[in-house]
Short mmCIF file of C-alpha atoms in Angstrom, two decimals:
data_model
loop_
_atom_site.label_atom_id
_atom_site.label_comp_id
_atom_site.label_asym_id
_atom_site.label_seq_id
_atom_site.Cartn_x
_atom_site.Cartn_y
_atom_site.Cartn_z
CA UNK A 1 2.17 -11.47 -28.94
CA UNK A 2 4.69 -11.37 -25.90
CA UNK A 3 7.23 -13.92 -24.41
CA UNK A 4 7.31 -14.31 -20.76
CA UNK A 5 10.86 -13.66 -19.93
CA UNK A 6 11.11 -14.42 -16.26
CA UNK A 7 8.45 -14.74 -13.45
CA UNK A 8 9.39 -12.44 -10.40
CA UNK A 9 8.37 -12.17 -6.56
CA UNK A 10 6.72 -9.52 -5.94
CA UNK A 11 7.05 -7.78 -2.15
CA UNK A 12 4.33 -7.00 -0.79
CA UNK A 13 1.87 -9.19 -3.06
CA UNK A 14 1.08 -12.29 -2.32
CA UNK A 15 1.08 -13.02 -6.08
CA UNK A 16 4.07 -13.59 -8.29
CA UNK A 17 4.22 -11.14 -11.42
CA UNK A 18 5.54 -12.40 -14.81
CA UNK A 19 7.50 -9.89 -17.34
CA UNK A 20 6.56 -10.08 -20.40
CA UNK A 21 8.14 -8.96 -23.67
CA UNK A 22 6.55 -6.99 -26.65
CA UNK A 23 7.29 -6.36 -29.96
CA UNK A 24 6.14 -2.21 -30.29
CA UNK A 25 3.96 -2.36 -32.70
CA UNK A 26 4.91 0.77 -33.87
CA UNK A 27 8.80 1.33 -34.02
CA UNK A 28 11.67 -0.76 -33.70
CA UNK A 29 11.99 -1.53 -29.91
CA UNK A 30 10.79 -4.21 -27.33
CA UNK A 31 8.21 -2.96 -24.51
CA UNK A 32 8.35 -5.35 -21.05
CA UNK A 33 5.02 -5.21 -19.47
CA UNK A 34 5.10 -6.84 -15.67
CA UNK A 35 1.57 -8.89 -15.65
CA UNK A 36 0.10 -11.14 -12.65
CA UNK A 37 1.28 -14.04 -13.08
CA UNK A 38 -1.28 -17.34 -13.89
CA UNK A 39 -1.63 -20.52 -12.44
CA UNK A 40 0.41 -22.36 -15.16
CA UNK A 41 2.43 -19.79 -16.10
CA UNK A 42 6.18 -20.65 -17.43
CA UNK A 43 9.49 -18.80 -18.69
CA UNK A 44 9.66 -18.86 -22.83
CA UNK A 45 5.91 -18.98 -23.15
CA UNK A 46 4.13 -16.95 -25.41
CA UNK A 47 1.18 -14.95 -24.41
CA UNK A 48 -1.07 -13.15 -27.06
CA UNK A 49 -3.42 -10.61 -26.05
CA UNK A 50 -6.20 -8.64 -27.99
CA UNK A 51 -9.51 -10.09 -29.30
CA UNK A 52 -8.29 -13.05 -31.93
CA UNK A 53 -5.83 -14.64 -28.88
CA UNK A 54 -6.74 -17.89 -28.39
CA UNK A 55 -8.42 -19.44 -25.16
CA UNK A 56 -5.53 -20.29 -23.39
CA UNK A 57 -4.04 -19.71 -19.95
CA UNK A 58 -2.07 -16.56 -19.61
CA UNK A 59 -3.47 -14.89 -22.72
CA UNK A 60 -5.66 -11.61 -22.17
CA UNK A 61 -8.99 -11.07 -24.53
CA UNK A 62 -11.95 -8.15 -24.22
CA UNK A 63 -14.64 -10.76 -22.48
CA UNK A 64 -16.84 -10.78 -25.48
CA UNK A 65 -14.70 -12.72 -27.17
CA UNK A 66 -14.94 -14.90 -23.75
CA UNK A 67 -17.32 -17.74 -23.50
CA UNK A 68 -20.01 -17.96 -20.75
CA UNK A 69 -18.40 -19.96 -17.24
CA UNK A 70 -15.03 -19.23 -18.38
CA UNK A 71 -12.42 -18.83 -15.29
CA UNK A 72 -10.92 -15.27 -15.73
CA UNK A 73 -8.75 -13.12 -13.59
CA UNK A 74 -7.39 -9.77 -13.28
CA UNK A 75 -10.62 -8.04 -14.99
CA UNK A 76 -10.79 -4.45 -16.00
CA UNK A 77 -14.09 -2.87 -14.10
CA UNK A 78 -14.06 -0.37 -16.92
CA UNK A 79 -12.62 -0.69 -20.34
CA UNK A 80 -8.57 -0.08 -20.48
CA UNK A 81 -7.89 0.37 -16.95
CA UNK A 82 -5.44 -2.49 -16.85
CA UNK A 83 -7.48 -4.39 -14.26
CA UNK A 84 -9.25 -4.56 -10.48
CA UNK A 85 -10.71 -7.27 -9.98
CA UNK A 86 -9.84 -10.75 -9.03
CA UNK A 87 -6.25 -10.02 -8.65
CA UNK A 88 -5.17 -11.60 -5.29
CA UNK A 89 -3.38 -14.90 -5.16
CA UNK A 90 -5.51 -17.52 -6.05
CA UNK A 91 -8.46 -15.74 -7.11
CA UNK A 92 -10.21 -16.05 -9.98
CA UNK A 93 -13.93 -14.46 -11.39
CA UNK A 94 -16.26 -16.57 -13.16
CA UNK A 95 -18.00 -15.37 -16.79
CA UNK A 96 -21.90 -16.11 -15.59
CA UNK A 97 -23.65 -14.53 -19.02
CA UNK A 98 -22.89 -11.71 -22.33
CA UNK A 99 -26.24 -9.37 -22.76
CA UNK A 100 -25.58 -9.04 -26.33
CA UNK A 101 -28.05 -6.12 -26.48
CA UNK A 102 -26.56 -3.72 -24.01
CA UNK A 103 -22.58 -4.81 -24.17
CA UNK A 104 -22.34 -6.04 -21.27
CA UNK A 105 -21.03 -9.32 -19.41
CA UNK A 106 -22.22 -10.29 -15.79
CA UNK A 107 -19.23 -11.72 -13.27
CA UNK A 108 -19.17 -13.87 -9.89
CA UNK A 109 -16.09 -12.25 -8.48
CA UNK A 110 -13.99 -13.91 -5.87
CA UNK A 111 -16.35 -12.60 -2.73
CA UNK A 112 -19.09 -14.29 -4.36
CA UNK A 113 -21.06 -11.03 -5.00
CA UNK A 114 -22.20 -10.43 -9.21
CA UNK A 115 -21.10 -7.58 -11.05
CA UNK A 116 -22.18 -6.50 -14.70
CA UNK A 117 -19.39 -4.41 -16.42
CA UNK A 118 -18.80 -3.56 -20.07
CA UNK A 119 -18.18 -6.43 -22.83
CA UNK A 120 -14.88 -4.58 -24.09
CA UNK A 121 -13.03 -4.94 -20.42
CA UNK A 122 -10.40 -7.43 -21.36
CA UNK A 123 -9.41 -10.18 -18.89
CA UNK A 124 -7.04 -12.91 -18.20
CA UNK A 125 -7.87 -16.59 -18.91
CA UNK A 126 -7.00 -18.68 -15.61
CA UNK A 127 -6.68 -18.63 -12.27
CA UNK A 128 -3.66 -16.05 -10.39
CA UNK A 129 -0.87 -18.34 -9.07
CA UNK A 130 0.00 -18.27 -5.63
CA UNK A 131 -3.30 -19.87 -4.41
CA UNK A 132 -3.57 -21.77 -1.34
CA UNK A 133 -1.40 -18.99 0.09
CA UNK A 134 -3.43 -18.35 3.45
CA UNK A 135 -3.84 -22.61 4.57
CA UNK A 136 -0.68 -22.30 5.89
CA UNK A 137 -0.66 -20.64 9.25
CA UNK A 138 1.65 -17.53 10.20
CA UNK A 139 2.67 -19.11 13.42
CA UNK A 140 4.15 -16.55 15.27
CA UNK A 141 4.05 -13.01 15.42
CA UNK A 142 7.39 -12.25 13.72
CA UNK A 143 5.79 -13.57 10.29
CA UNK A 144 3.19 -11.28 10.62
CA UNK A 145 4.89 -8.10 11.72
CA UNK A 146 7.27 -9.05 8.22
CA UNK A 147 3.83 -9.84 5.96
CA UNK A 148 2.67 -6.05 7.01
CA UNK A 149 5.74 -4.46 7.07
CA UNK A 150 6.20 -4.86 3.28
CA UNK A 151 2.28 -4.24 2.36
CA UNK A 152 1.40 -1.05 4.98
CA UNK A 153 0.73 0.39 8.60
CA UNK A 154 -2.17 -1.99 9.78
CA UNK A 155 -0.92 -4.65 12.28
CA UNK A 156 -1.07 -5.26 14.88
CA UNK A 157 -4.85 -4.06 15.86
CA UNK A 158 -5.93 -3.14 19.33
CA UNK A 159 -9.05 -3.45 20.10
CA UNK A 160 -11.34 0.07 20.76
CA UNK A 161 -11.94 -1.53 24.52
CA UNK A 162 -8.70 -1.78 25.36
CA UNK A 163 -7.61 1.73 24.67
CA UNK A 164 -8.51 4.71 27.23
CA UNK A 165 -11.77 7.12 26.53
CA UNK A 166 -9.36 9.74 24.85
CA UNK A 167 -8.28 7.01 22.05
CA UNK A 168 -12.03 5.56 21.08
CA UNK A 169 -15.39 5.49 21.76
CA UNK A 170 -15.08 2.04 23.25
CA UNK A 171 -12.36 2.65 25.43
CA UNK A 172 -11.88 3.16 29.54
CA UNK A 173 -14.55 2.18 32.32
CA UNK A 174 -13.25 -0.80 35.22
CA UNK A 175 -14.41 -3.65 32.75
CA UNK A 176 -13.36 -3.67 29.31
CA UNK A 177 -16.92 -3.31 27.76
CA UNK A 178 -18.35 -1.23 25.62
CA UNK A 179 -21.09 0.99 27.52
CA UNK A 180 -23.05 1.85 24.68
CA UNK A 181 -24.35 -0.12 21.08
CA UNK A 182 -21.79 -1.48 19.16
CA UNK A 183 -24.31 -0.98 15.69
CA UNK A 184 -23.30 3.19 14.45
CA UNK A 185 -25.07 5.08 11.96
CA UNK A 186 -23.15 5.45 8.48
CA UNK A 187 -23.71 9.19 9.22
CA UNK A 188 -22.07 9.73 12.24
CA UNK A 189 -18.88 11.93 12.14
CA UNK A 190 -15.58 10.00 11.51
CA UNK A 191 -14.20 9.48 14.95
CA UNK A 192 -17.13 8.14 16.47
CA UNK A 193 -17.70 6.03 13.66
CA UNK A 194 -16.21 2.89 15.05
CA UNK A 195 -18.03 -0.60 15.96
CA UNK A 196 -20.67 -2.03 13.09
CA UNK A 197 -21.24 0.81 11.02
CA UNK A 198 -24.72 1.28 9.17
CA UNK A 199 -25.32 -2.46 10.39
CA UNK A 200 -28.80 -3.61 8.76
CA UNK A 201 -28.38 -6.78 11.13
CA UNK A 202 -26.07 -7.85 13.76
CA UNK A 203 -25.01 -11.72 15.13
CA UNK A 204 -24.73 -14.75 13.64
CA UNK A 205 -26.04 -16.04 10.27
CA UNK A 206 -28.89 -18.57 11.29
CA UNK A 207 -30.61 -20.54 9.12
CA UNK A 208 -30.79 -19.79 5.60
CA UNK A 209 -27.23 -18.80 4.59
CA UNK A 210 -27.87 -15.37 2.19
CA UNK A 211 -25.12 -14.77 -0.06
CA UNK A 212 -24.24 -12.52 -2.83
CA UNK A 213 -25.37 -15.66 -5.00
CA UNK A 214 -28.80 -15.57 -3.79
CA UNK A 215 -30.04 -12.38 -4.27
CA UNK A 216 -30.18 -13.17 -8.26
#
């Protein structure tokens, strides 16, 4: 059992994170734990983790003791690594079905795609806060540089055909094209692996939409 002591900002994540006070369970001293913060989420509440806490938001159980279409976030992909997935503002991953047999739970993450991990990976009950971060435009190019400044070296992006031949495989000629097929095999040597790499298909999604969803 912890008390949320204040609910902080968090550069570089688009999440807030919540601190959280323990009792040590084994000598006289307090642990703070910083925890992604849940939709819902407020200072002075209690959170209780482990595998009798109660179905309520905030509070972290091992996802057998979760029942089937159960919102959860911030799930461990294997037992007691403090979680990876569904961790981004907003997102949450959906408990589809326990196989009793094998110890194991199946998952709709966030991308839509399933994934079957271990029945003793504990998760979060709810939904992160901070959703609805990315409706609002960025507006100008200021915001941006500041949103990537904090998080890492990725922005801006120019494209391969705008760059000379000694930058990238797509670069120089009079026209911006690319001179050759976009599609590279997943085996070519990093460098010239640029463009859609190992593409099974290229161009638009017609018809039939296949998602991760489907394929079950």
């Amino acid at each position: 059992k912890g008390v949320i002591k204040q609910i902080l900002h968090d550069p570089g994540r688009g999440a807030p994170v919540a601190k959280i006070q323990f009792l040590n369970a084994y000598r006289f001293k307090r642990d703070t734990e910083l925890m992604i913060a849940t939709e819902g989420m407020y200072t002075g509440q209690f959170i209780y983790c482990g595998k009798k806490a109660t179905l309520t938001v905030g509070n972290v159980l091992p996802l057998n003791a979760v029942p089937e279409g159960t919102i959860v976030c911030n799930v461990e992909s294997r037992t007691g690594d403090r979680g990876s997935f569904a961790r981004g503002s907003g997102c949450f991953a959906v408990v589809v079905s326990h196989d009793e047999d094998k110890g194991t739970t199946r998952l709709r993450l966030p991308s839509g795609g399933k994934k079957t991990v271990s029945s003793l990976c504990r998760a979060q009950i709810g939904v992160v806060a901070g959703g609805g971060r990315t409706d609002k435009p960025l507006l100008k190019a200021g915001n941006a540089y500041h949103k990537y400044a904090v998080k890492r070296n990725c922005w801006p992006k120019i494209r391969g055909v705008a760059k000379n031949p000694v930058e990238h495989p797509h670069g120089g000629g009079n026209h911006q094209h690319i001179g050759k097929p976009s599609t590279c095999g997943k085996e070519r040597p990093s460098g010239r692996k640029v463009g859609l790499i190992g593409a099974r298909r290229t161009g638009r999604l017609r018809g039939v939409k296949k998602t991760g969803q489907d394929k079950d």
